[in-house]
C-alpha atoms as a printed R data frame, in Angstrom:
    type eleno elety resid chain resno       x       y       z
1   ATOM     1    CA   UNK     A     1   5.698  29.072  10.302
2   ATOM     2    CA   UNK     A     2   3.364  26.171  10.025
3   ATOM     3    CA   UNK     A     3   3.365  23.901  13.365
4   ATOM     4    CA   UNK     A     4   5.658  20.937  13.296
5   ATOM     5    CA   UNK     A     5   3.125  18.097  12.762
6   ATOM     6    CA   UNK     A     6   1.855  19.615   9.613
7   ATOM     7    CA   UNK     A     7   5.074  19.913   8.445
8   ATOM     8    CA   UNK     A     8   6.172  16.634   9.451
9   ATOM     9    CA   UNK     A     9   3.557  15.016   8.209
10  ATOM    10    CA   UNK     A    10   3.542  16.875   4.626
11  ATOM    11    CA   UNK     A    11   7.390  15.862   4.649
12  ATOM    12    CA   UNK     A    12   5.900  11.737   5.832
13  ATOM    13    CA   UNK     A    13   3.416  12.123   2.662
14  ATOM    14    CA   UNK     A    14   6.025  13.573   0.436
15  ATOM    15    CA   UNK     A    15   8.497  10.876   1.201
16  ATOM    16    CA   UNK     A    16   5.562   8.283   1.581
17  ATOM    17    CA   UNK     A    17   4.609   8.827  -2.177
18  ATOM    18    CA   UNK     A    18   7.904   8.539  -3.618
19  ATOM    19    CA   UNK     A    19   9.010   5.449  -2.197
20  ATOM    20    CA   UNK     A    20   5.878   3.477  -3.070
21  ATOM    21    CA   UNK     A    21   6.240   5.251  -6.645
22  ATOM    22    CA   UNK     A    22   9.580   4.192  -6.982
23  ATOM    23    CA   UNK     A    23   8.884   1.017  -5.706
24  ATOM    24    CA   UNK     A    24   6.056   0.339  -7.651
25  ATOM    25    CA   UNK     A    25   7.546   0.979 -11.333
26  ATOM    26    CA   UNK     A    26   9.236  -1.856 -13.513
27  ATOM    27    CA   UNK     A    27  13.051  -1.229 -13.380
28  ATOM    28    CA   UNK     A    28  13.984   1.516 -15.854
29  ATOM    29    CA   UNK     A    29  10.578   2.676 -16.713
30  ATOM    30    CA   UNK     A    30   9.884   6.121 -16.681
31  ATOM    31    CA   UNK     A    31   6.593   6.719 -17.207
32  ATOM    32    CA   UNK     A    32   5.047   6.238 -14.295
33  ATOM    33    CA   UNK     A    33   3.296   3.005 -15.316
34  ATOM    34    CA   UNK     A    34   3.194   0.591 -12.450
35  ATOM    35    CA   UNK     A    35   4.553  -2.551 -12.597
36  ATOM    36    CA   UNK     A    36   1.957  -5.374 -13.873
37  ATOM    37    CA   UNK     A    37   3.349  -7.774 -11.116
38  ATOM    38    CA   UNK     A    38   3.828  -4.590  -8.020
39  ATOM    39    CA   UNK     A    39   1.824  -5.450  -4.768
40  ATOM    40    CA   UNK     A    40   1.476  -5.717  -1.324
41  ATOM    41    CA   UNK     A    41   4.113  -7.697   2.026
42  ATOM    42    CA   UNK     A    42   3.924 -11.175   1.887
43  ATOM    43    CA   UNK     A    43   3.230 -12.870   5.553
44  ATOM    44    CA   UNK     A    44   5.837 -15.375   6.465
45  ATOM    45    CA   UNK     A    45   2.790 -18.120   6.609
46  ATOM    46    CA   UNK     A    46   2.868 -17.740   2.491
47  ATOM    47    CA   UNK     A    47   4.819 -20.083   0.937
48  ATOM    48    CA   UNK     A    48   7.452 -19.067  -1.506
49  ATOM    49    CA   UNK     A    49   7.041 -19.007  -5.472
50  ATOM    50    CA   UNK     A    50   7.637 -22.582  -7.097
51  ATOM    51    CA   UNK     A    51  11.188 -22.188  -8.773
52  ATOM    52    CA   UNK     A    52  10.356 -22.173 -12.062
53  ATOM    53    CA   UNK     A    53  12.289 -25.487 -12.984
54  ATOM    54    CA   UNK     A    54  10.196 -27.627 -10.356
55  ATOM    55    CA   UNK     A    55   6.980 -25.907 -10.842
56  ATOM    56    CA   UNK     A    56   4.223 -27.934 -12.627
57  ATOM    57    CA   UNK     A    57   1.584 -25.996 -14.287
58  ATOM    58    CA   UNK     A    58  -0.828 -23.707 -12.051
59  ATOM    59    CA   UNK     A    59  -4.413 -24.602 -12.404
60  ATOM    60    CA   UNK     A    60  -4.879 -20.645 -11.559
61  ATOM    61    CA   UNK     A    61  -4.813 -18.140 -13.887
62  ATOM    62    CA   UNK     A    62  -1.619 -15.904 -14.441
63  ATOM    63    CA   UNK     A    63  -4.002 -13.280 -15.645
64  ATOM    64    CA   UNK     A    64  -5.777 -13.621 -12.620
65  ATOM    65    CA   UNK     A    65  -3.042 -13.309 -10.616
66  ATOM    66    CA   UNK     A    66  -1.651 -10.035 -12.812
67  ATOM    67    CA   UNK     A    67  -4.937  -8.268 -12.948
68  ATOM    68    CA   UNK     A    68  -5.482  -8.679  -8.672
69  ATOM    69    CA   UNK     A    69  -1.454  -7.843  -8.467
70  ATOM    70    CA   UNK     A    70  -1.961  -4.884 -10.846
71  ATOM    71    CA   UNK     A    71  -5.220  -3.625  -9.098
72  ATOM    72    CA   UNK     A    72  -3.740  -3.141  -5.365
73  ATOM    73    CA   UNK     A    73  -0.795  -1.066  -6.779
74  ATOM    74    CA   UNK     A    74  -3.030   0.868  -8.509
75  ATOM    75    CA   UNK     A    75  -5.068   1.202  -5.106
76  ATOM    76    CA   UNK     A    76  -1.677   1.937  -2.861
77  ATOM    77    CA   UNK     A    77  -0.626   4.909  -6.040
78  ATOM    78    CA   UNK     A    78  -3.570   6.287  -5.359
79  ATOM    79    CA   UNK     A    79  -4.400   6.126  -1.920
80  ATOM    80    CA   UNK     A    80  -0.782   7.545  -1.629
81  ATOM    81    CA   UNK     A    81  -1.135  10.205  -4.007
82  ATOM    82    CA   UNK     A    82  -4.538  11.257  -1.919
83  ATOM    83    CA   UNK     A    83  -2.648  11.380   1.563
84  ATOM    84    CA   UNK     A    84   0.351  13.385  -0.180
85  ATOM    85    CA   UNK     A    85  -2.821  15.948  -1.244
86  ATOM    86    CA   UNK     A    86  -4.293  15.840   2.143
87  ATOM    87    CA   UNK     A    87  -1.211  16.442   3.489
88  ATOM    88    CA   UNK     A    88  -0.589  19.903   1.807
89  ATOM    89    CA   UNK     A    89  -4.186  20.749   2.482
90  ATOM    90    CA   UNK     A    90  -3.847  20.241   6.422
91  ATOM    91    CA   UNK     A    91  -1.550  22.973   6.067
92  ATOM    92    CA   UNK     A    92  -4.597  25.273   4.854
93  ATOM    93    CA   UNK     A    93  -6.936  24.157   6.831
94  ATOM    94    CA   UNK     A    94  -4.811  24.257  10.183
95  ATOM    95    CA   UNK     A    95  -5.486  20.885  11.390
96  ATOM    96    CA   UNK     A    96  -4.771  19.735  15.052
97  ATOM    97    CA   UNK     A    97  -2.306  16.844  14.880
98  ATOM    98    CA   UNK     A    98  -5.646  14.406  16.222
99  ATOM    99    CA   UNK     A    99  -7.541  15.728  13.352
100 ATOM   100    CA   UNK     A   100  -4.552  15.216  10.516
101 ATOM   101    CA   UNK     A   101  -4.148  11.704  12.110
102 ATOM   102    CA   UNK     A   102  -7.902  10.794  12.053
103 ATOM   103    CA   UNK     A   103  -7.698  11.435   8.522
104 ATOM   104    CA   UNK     A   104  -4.942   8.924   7.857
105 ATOM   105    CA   UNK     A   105  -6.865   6.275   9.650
106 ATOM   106    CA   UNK     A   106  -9.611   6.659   7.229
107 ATOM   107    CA   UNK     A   107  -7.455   6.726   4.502
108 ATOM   108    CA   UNK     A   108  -5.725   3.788   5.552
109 ATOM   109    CA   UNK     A   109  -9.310   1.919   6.919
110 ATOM   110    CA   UNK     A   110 -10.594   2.301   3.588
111 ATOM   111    CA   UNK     A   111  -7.671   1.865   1.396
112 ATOM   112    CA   UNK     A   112  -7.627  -2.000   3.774
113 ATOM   113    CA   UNK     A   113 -11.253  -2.638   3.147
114 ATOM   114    CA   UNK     A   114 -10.292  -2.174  -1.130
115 ATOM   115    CA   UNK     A   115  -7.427  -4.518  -0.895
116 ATOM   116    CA   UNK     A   116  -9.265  -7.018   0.627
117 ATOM   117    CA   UNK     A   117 -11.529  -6.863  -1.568
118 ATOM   118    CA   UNK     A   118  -8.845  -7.785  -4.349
119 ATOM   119    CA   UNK     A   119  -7.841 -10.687  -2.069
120 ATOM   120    CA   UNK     A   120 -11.936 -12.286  -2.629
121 ATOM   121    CA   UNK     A   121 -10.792 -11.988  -6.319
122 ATOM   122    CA   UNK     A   122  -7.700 -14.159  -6.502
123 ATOM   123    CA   UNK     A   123  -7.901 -17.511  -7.718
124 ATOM   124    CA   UNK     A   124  -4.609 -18.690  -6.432
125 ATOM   125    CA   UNK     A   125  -4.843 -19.097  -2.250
126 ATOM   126    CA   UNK     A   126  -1.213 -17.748  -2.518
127 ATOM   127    CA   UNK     A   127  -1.910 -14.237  -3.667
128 ATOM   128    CA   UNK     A   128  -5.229 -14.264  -2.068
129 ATOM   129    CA   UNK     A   129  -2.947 -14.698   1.252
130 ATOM   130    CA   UNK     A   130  -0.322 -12.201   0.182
131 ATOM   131    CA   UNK     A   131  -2.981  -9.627  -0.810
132 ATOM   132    CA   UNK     A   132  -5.263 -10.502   2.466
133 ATOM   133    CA   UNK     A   133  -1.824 -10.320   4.999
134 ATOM   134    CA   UNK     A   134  -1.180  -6.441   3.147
135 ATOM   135    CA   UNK     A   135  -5.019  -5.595   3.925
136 ATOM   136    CA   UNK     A   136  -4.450  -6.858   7.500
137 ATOM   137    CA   UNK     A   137  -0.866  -4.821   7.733
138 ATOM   138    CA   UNK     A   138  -2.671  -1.392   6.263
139 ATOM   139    CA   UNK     A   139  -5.601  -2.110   8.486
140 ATOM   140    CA   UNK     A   140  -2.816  -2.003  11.766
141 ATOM   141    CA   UNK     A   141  -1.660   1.596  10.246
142 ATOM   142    CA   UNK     A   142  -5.487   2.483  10.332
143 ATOM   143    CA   UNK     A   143  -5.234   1.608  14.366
144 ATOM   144    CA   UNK     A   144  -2.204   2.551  14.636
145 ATOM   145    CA   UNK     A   145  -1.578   5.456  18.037
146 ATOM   146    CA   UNK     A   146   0.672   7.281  15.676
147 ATOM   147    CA   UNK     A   147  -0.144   6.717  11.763
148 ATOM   148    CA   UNK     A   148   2.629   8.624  10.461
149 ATOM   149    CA   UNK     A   149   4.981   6.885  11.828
150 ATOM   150    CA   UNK     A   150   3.526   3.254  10.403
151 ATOM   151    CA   UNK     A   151   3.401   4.737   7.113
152 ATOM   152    CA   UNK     A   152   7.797   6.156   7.158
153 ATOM   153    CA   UNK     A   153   8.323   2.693   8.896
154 ATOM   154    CA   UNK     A   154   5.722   0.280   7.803
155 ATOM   155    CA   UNK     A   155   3.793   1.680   4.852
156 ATOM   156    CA   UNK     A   156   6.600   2.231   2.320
157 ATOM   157    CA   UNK     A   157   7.850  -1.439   2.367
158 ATOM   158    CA   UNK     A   158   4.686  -2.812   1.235
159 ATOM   159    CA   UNK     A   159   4.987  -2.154  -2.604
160 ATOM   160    CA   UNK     A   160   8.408  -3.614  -2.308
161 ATOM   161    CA   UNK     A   161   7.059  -6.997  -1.036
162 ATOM   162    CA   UNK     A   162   4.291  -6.555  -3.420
163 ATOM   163    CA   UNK     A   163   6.747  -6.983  -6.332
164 ATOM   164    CA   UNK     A   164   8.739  -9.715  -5.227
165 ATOM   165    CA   UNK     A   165   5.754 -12.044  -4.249
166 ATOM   166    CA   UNK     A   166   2.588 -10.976  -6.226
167 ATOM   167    CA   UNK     A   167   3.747 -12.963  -9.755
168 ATOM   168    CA   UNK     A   168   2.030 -16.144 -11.290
């Protein structure tokens, strides 16, 4: 019998990966493919999306604002297919439950330090503050005392967000 923090925290992965799949994929596609408009929490300081009946043309680029949109889910998939992997390995490797969580911080330091990176790429200050507020949210998982438990409370509604406020 494995110890219960291994197991728990395969079982956090495991459940981690397919809620931000799920959540990152068009409705009724099956393939996998993320959605080109999936991203990251909005903050409530960002300001909704003009209805599209009083909104006057963006000087910003909507393929700007797809390609930054499209490049954090693609960071999230795989930063959540990674910790699913790690998570299965710990089990190996007979991690102490310090050691499995150190390893979560990193993932989750790094994965902050790539999405805000997309935010410097935005064009519109909207998504560069929706993107930069989801850096800043995966960058309190990275600090967090207990990282498993941001990522089943905290980590799983970020793609959600993402693709209800990361559009043109």
């Amino acid at each position: 019998m494995f110890p219960p923090i291994v197991t728990g925290r395969r079982a956090v992965g495991a459940v981690v990966l397919t809620a931000l799949l799920a959540g990152c994929q068009s409705p009724g596609a099956d393939t996998g493919t993320p959605d080109a408009t999936a991203t990251a929490t909005a903050p409530a300081t960002v300001p909704p999306a003009p209805s599209p009946s009083s909104a006057s043309p963006s000087p910003f680029t909507a393929a700007n604002t797809v390609a930054v949109c499209q490049a954090v889910d693609r960071l999230i998939i795989a930063t959540s297919k990674e910790i699913a992997a790690d998570s299965a390995k710990a089990t190996e490797r007979e991690l102490t439950a310090e050691q499995i969580a150190e390893e979560l911080r990193a993932d989750l330091a790094e994965l902050a330090d790539q999405v805000r990176a997309e935010a410097g790429r935005a064009e519109d200050p909207r998504i560069e503050a929706l993107v930069a507020d989801t850096a800043d949210r995966i960058d309190a998982g990275s600090r967090a005392k207990r990282p498993t438990t941001w990522m089943a409370d905290t980590y799983t509604r970020i793609p959600t967000t993402l693709m209800r406020d990361c559009r043109p």
